Amino acid sequence: MKKKVAIIGAGITGLTVAWELKRGDVEVVLFEKSYRAGGVIESELCEEKYLIESGPNTLNLDDKRVVEFLNSLDLQNDL
């Protein structure tokens, strides 16, 4: 029987957990109170010509698990 997991919060942590569980063939239901996913991560077009990016202020690249996760998303060249 396939496992089913509910995740509350679609910020970066909730999305990361959902991604990892889906890779393990777990059925995921993600709940978010806001109108959009991403938590503090946001892109906003200002005056129709400037893009403002906001988000988390830290990323621990000394943690092997963080680096492996970013590599699994093919983001190693974007660091």
mmCIF file of N, CA and C in Angstrom:
data_model
loop_
_atom_site.group_PDB
_atom_site.id
_atom_site.type_symbol
_atom_site.label_atom_id
_atom_site.label_comp_id
_atom_site.label_asym_id
_atom_site.label_seq_id
_atom_site.Cartn_x
_atom_site.Cartn_y
_atom_site.Cartn_z
ATOM 1 N N MET A 1 0.843 -1.176 0.000
ATOM 2 C CA MET A 1 0.000 0.000 0.000
ATOM 3 C C MET A 1 0.893 1.246 0.000
ATOM 4 N N LYS A 2 0.581 2.196 -0.871
ATOM 5 C CA LYS A 2 1.364 3.421 -0.998
ATOM 6 C C LYS A 2 1.130 4.316 0.216
ATOM 7 N N LYS A 3 2.225 4.871 0.755
ATOM 8 C CA LYS A 3 2.123 5.788 1.889
ATOM 9 C C LYS A 3 1.581 7.135 1.422
ATOM 10 N N LYS A 4 0.818 7.788 2.302
ATOM 11 C CA LYS A 4 0.261 9.104 2.020
ATOM 12 C C LYS A 4 0.634 10.027 3.170
ATOM 13 N N VAL A 5 1.195 11.198 2.836
ATOM 14 C CA VAL A 5 1.669 12.140 3.846
ATOM 15 C C VAL A 5 1.074 13.514 3.574
ATOM 16 N N ALA A 6 0.646 14.191 4.628
ATOM 17 C CA ALA A 6 0.183 15.576 4.531
ATOM 18 C C ALA A 6 1.290 16.482 5.032
ATOM 19 N N ILE A 7 1.552 17.543 4.293
ATOM 20 C CA ILE A 7 2.555 18.533 4.675
ATOM 21 C C ILE A 7 1.843 19.866 4.815
ATOM 22 N N ILE A 8 2.051 20.514 5.943
ATOM 23 C CA ILE A 8 1.429 21.806 6.185
ATOM 24 C C ILE A 8 2.486 22.887 5.999
ATOM 25 N N GLY A 9 2.277 23.720 5.005
ATOM 26 C CA GLY A 9 3.194 24.808 4.700
ATOM 27 C C GLY A 9 3.951 24.546 3.414
ATOM 28 N N ALA A 10 3.769 25.424 2.431
ATOM 29 C CA ALA A 10 4.423 25.270 1.139
ATOM 30 C C ALA A 10 5.547 26.289 0.962
ATOM 31 N N GLY A 11 6.266 26.535 2.064
ATOM 32 C CA GLY A 11 7.486 27.332 1.972
ATOM 33 C C GLY A 11 8.602 26.444 1.465
ATOM 34 N N ILE A 12 9.821 26.923 1.521
ATOM 35 C CA ILE A 12 10.946 26.155 0.979
ATOM 36 C C ILE A 12 11.104 24.804 1.681
ATOM 37 N N THR A 13 10.861 24.750 2.974
ATOM 38 C CA THR A 13 10.999 23.482 3.693
ATOM 39 C C THR A 13 9.910 22.498 3.289
ATOM 40 N N GLY A 14 8.659 22.951 3.270
ATOM 41 C CA GLY A 14 7.561 22.074 2.875
ATOM 42 C C GLY A 14 7.709 21.568 1.451
ATOM 43 N N LEU A 15 8.118 22.448 0.540
ATOM 44 C CA LEU A 15 8.320 22.045 -0.848
ATOM 45 C C LEU A 15 9.467 21.047 -0.989
ATOM 46 N N THR A 16 10.529 21.259 -0.214
ATOM 47 C CA THR A 16 11.669 20.336 -0.250
ATOM 48 C C THR A 16 11.266 18.959 0.255
ATOM 49 N N VAL A 17 10.540 18.923 1.373
ATOM 50 C CA VAL A 17 10.082 17.638 1.919
ATOM 51 C C VAL A 17 9.156 16.947 0.919
ATOM 52 N N ALA A 18 8.242 17.696 0.314
ATOM 53 C CA ALA A 18 7.326 17.112 -0.670
ATOM 54 C C ALA A 18 8.099 16.527 -1.846
ATOM 55 N N TRP A 19 9.087 17.245 -2.323
ATOM 56 C CA TRP A 19 9.917 16.779 -3.443
ATOM 57 C C TRP A 19 10.614 15.465 -3.093
ATOM 58 N N GLU A 20 11.234 15.429 -1.931
ATOM 59 C CA GLU A 20 11.951 14.222 -1.520
ATOM 60 C C GLU A 20 11.002 13.032 -1.340
ATOM 61 N N LEU A 21 9.852 13.256 -0.738
ATOM 62 C CA LEU A 21 8.897 12.171 -0.539
ATOM 63 C C LEU A 21 8.363 11.652 -1.872
ATOM 64 N N LYS A 22 8.081 12.548 -2.804
ATOM 65 C CA LYS A 22 7.594 12.139 -4.125
ATOM 66 C C LYS A 22 8.643 11.308 -4.850
ATOM 67 N N ARG A 23 9.908 11.631 -4.652
ATOM 68 C CA ARG A 23 10.987 10.834 -5.262
ATOM 69 C C ARG A 23 10.999 9.434 -4.687
ATOM 70 N N GLY A 24 10.521 9.287 -3.453
ATOM 71 C CA GLY A 24 10.437 7.983 -2.807
ATOM 72 C C GLY A 24 9.098 7.298 -3.030
ATOM 73 N N ASP A 25 8.320 7.795 -3.979
ATOM 74 C CA ASP A 25 7.029 7.205 -4.342
ATOM 75 C C ASP A 25 6.012 7.268 -3.208
ATOM 76 N N VAL A 26 6.019 8.378 -2.487
ATOM 77 C CA VAL A 26 5.036 8.613 -1.426
ATOM 78 C C VAL A 26 4.008 9.603 -1.969
ATOM 79 N N GLU A 27 2.733 9.351 -1.725
ATOM 80 C CA GLU A 27 1.688 10.286 -2.132
ATOM 81 C C GLU A 27 1.687 11.460 -1.155
ATOM 82 N N VAL A 28 1.756 12.671 -1.690
ATOM 83 C CA VAL A 28 1.882 13.871 -0.862
ATOM 84 C C VAL A 28 0.702 14.803 -1.092
ATOM 85 N N VAL A 29 0.150 15.314 0.005
ATOM 86 C CA VAL A 29 -0.851 16.370 -0.055
ATOM 87 C C VAL A 29 -0.241 17.561 0.670
ATOM 88 N N LEU A 30 -0.152 18.684 -0.026
ATOM 89 C CA LEU A 30 0.504 19.873 0.494
ATOM 90 C C LEU A 30 -0.538 20.953 0.765
ATOM 91 N N PHE A 31 -0.556 21.478 1.989
ATOM 92 C CA PHE A 31 -1.509 22.516 2.380
ATOM 93 C C PHE A 31 -0.765 23.824 2.610
ATOM 94 N N GLU A 32 -1.330 24.912 2.105
ATOM 95 C CA GLU A 32 -0.729 26.232 2.272
ATOM 96 C C GLU A 32 -1.844 27.236 2.543
ATOM 97 N N LYS A 33 -1.669 28.067 3.573
ATOM 98 C CA LYS A 33 -2.703 29.050 3.922
ATOM 99 C C LYS A 33 -2.675 30.273 3.018
ATOM 100 N N SER A 34 -1.533 30.541 2.415
ATOM 101 C CA SER A 34 -1.378 31.707 1.561
ATOM 102 C C SER A 34 -1.947 31.424 0.170
ATOM 103 N N TYR A 35 -2.051 32.441 -0.632
ATOM 104 C CA TYR A 35 -2.550 32.292 -1.997
ATOM 105 C C TYR A 35 -1.492 31.718 -2.948
ATOM 106 N N ARG A 36 -0.248 31.585 -2.461
ATOM 107 C CA ARG A 36 0.828 31.073 -3.312
ATOM 108 C C ARG A 36 1.816 30.253 -2.493
ATOM 109 N N ALA A 37 2.536 29.405 -3.170
ATOM 110 C CA ALA A 37 3.596 28.624 -2.536
ATOM 111 C C ALA A 37 4.886 29.446 -2.529
ATOM 112 N N GLY A 38 5.836 29.036 -1.695
ATOM 113 C CA GLY A 38 7.148 29.664 -1.700
ATOM 114 C C GLY A 38 7.567 30.311 -0.405
ATOM 115 N N GLY A 39 6.616 30.530 0.498
ATOM 116 C CA GLY A 39 6.979 31.165 1.767
ATOM 117 C C GLY A 39 7.573 32.538 1.551
ATOM 118 N N VAL A 40 8.774 32.769 2.089
ATOM 119 C CA VAL A 40 9.411 34.088 1.965
ATOM 120 C C VAL A 40 10.069 34.297 0.606
ATOM 121 N N ILE A 41 10.136 33.238 -0.209
ATOM 122 C CA ILE A 41 10.729 33.360 -1.535
ATOM 123 C C ILE A 41 9.682 33.954 -2.475
ATOM 124 N N GLU A 42 10.041 35.069 -3.102
ATOM 125 C CA GLU A 42 9.067 35.754 -3.946
ATOM 126 C C GLU A 42 9.781 36.598 -5.002
ATOM 127 N N SER A 43 9.181 36.672 -6.175
ATOM 128 C CA SER A 43 9.636 37.575 -7.229
ATOM 129 C C SER A 43 8.525 38.580 -7.472
ATOM 130 N N GLU A 44 8.880 39.845 -7.554
ATOM 131 C CA GLU A 44 7.872 40.895 -7.742
ATOM 132 C C GLU A 44 8.346 41.853 -8.823
ATOM 133 N N LEU A 45 7.480 42.115 -9.783
ATOM 134 C CA LEU A 45 7.783 43.074 -10.826
ATOM 135 C C LEU A 45 7.366 44.460 -10.334
ATOM 136 N N CYS A 46 8.310 45.382 -10.285
ATOM 137 C CA CYS A 46 8.074 46.719 -9.754
ATOM 138 C C CYS A 46 8.113 47.727 -10.905
ATOM 139 N N GLU A 47 7.089 48.519 -11.000
ATOM 140 C CA GLU A 47 6.986 49.544 -12.034
ATOM 141 C C GLU A 47 7.153 48.960 -13.432
ATOM 142 N N GLU A 48 6.797 47.690 -13.581
ATOM 143 C CA GLU A 48 6.839 46.969 -14.852
ATOM 144 C C GLU A 48 8.220 46.930 -15.512
ATOM 145 N N LYS A 49 9.281 47.235 -14.749
ATOM 146 C CA LYS A 49 10.612 47.129 -15.348
ATOM 147 C C LYS A 49 11.690 46.619 -14.410
ATOM 148 N N TYR A 50 11.405 46.524 -13.115
ATOM 149 C CA TYR A 50 12.407 46.044 -12.167
ATOM 150 C C TYR A 50 11.893 44.774 -11.504
ATOM 151 N N LEU A 51 12.756 43.782 -11.453
ATOM 152 C CA LEU A 51 12.394 42.537 -10.778
ATOM 153 C C LEU A 51 13.041 42.520 -9.405
ATOM 154 N N ILE A 52 12.230 42.378 -8.385
ATOM 155 C CA ILE A 52 12.718 42.316 -7.010
ATOM 156 C C ILE A 52 12.593 40.871 -6.532
ATOM 157 N N GLU A 53 13.703 40.297 -6.117
ATOM 158 C CA GLU A 53 13.724 38.926 -5.605
ATOM 159 C C GLU A 53 13.919 38.975 -4.093
ATOM 160 N N SER A 54 13.077 38.277 -3.353
ATOM 161 C CA SER A 54 13.263 38.188 -1.910
ATOM 162 C C SER A 54 13.217 36.728 -1.507
ATOM 163 N N GLY A 55 13.824 36.434 -0.379
ATOM 164 C CA GLY A 55 13.838 35.043 0.046
ATOM 165 C C GLY A 55 14.675 34.825 1.271
ATOM 166 N N PRO A 56 15.029 33.555 1.493
ATOM 167 C CA PRO A 56 15.809 33.227 2.679
ATOM 168 C C PRO A 56 17.165 33.918 2.632
ATOM 169 N N ASN A 57 17.710 34.198 3.797
ATOM 170 C CA ASN A 57 18.979 34.916 3.830
ATOM 171 C C ASN A 57 20.174 34.024 4.124
ATOM 172 N N THR A 58 19.954 32.724 4.235
ATOM 173 C CA THR A 58 21.077 31.819 4.476
ATOM 174 C C THR A 58 20.894 30.519 3.705
ATOM 175 N N LEU A 59 22.006 29.907 3.378
ATOM 176 C CA LEU A 59 22.038 28.594 2.752
ATOM 177 C C LEU A 59 23.356 27.964 3.169
ATOM 178 N N ASN A 60 23.295 26.878 3.922
ATOM 179 C CA ASN A 60 24.496 26.268 4.474
ATOM 180 C C ASN A 60 25.140 25.328 3.457
ATOM 181 N N LEU A 61 26.061 25.860 2.670
ATOM 182 C CA LEU A 61 26.741 25.051 1.664
ATOM 183 C C LEU A 61 27.846 24.187 2.252
ATOM 184 N N ASP A 62 28.066 24.283 3.571
ATOM 185 C CA ASP A 62 29.002 23.386 4.242
ATOM 186 C C ASP A 62 28.329 22.054 4.582
ATOM 187 N N ASP A 63 27.009 22.016 4.481
ATOM 188 C CA ASP A 63 26.250 20.808 4.782
ATOM 189 C C ASP A 63 26.151 19.961 3.511
ATOM 190 N N LYS A 64 26.764 18.785 3.546
ATOM 191 C CA LYS A 64 26.807 17.902 2.382
ATOM 192 C C LYS A 64 25.402 17.575 1.867
ATOM 193 N N ARG A 65 24.424 17.463 2.771
ATOM 194 C CA ARG A 65 23.046 17.130 2.366
ATOM 195 C C ARG A 65 22.438 18.253 1.538
ATOM 196 N N VAL A 66 22.747 19.507 1.896
ATOM 197 C CA VAL A 66 22.229 20.656 1.136
ATOM 198 C C VAL A 66 22.815 20.641 -0.271
ATOM 199 N N VAL A 67 24.115 20.439 -0.375
ATOM 200 C CA VAL A 67 24.781 20.421 -1.670
ATOM 201 C C VAL A 67 24.263 19.272 -2.528
ATOM 202 N N GLU A 68 24.093 18.097 -1.941
ATOM 203 C CA GLU A 68 23.572 16.944 -2.683
ATOM 204 C C GLU A 68 22.157 17.218 -3.186
ATOM 205 N N PHE A 69 21.342 17.860 -2.364
ATOM 206 C CA PHE A 69 19.978 18.182 -2.782
ATOM 207 C C PHE A 69 19.985 19.165 -3.951
ATOM 208 N N LEU A 70 20.797 20.220 -3.861
ATOM 209 C CA LEU A 70 20.885 21.185 -4.950
ATOM 210 C C LEU A 70 21.393 20.528 -6.230
ATOM 211 N N ASN A 71 22.337 19.616 -6.099
ATOM 212 C CA ASN A 71 22.835 18.876 -7.255
ATOM 213 C C ASN A 71 21.730 18.014 -7.866
ATOM 214 N N SER A 72 20.882 17.419 -7.031
ATOM 215 C CA SER A 72 19.805 16.567 -7.536
ATOM 216 C C SER A 72 18.780 17.377 -8.331
ATOM 217 N N LEU A 73 18.726 18.681 -8.081
ATOM 218 C CA LEU A 73 17.846 19.578 -8.821
ATOM 219 C C LEU A 73 18.568 20.223 -10.012
ATOM 220 N N ASP A 74 19.831 19.809 -10.229
ATOM 221 C CA ASP A 74 20.678 20.348 -11.292
ATOM 222 C C ASP A 74 20.893 21.858 -11.136
ATOM 223 N N LEU A 75 21.099 22.282 -9.873
ATOM 224 C CA LEU A 75 21.311 23.699 -9.578
ATOM 225 C C LEU A 75 22.758 24.020 -9.182
ATOM 226 N N GLN A 76 23.663 23.050 -9.290
ATOM 227 C CA GLN A 76 25.028 23.252 -8.833
ATOM 228 C C GLN A 76 25.720 24.417 -9.541
ATOM 229 N N ASN A 77 25.354 24.708 -10.772
ATOM 230 C CA ASN A 77 25.985 25.825 -11.499
ATOM 231 C C ASN A 77 25.365 27.164 -11.175
ATOM 232 N N ASP A 78 24.267 27.173 -10.427
ATOM 233 C CA ASP A 78 23.590 28.423 -10.075
ATOM 234 C C ASP A 78 23.964 28.924 -8.689
ATOM 235 N N LEU A 79 24.853 28.231 -8.003
ATOM 236 C CA LEU A 79 25.254 28.639 -6.659
ATOM 237 C C LEU A 79 26.155 29.841 -6.744
#
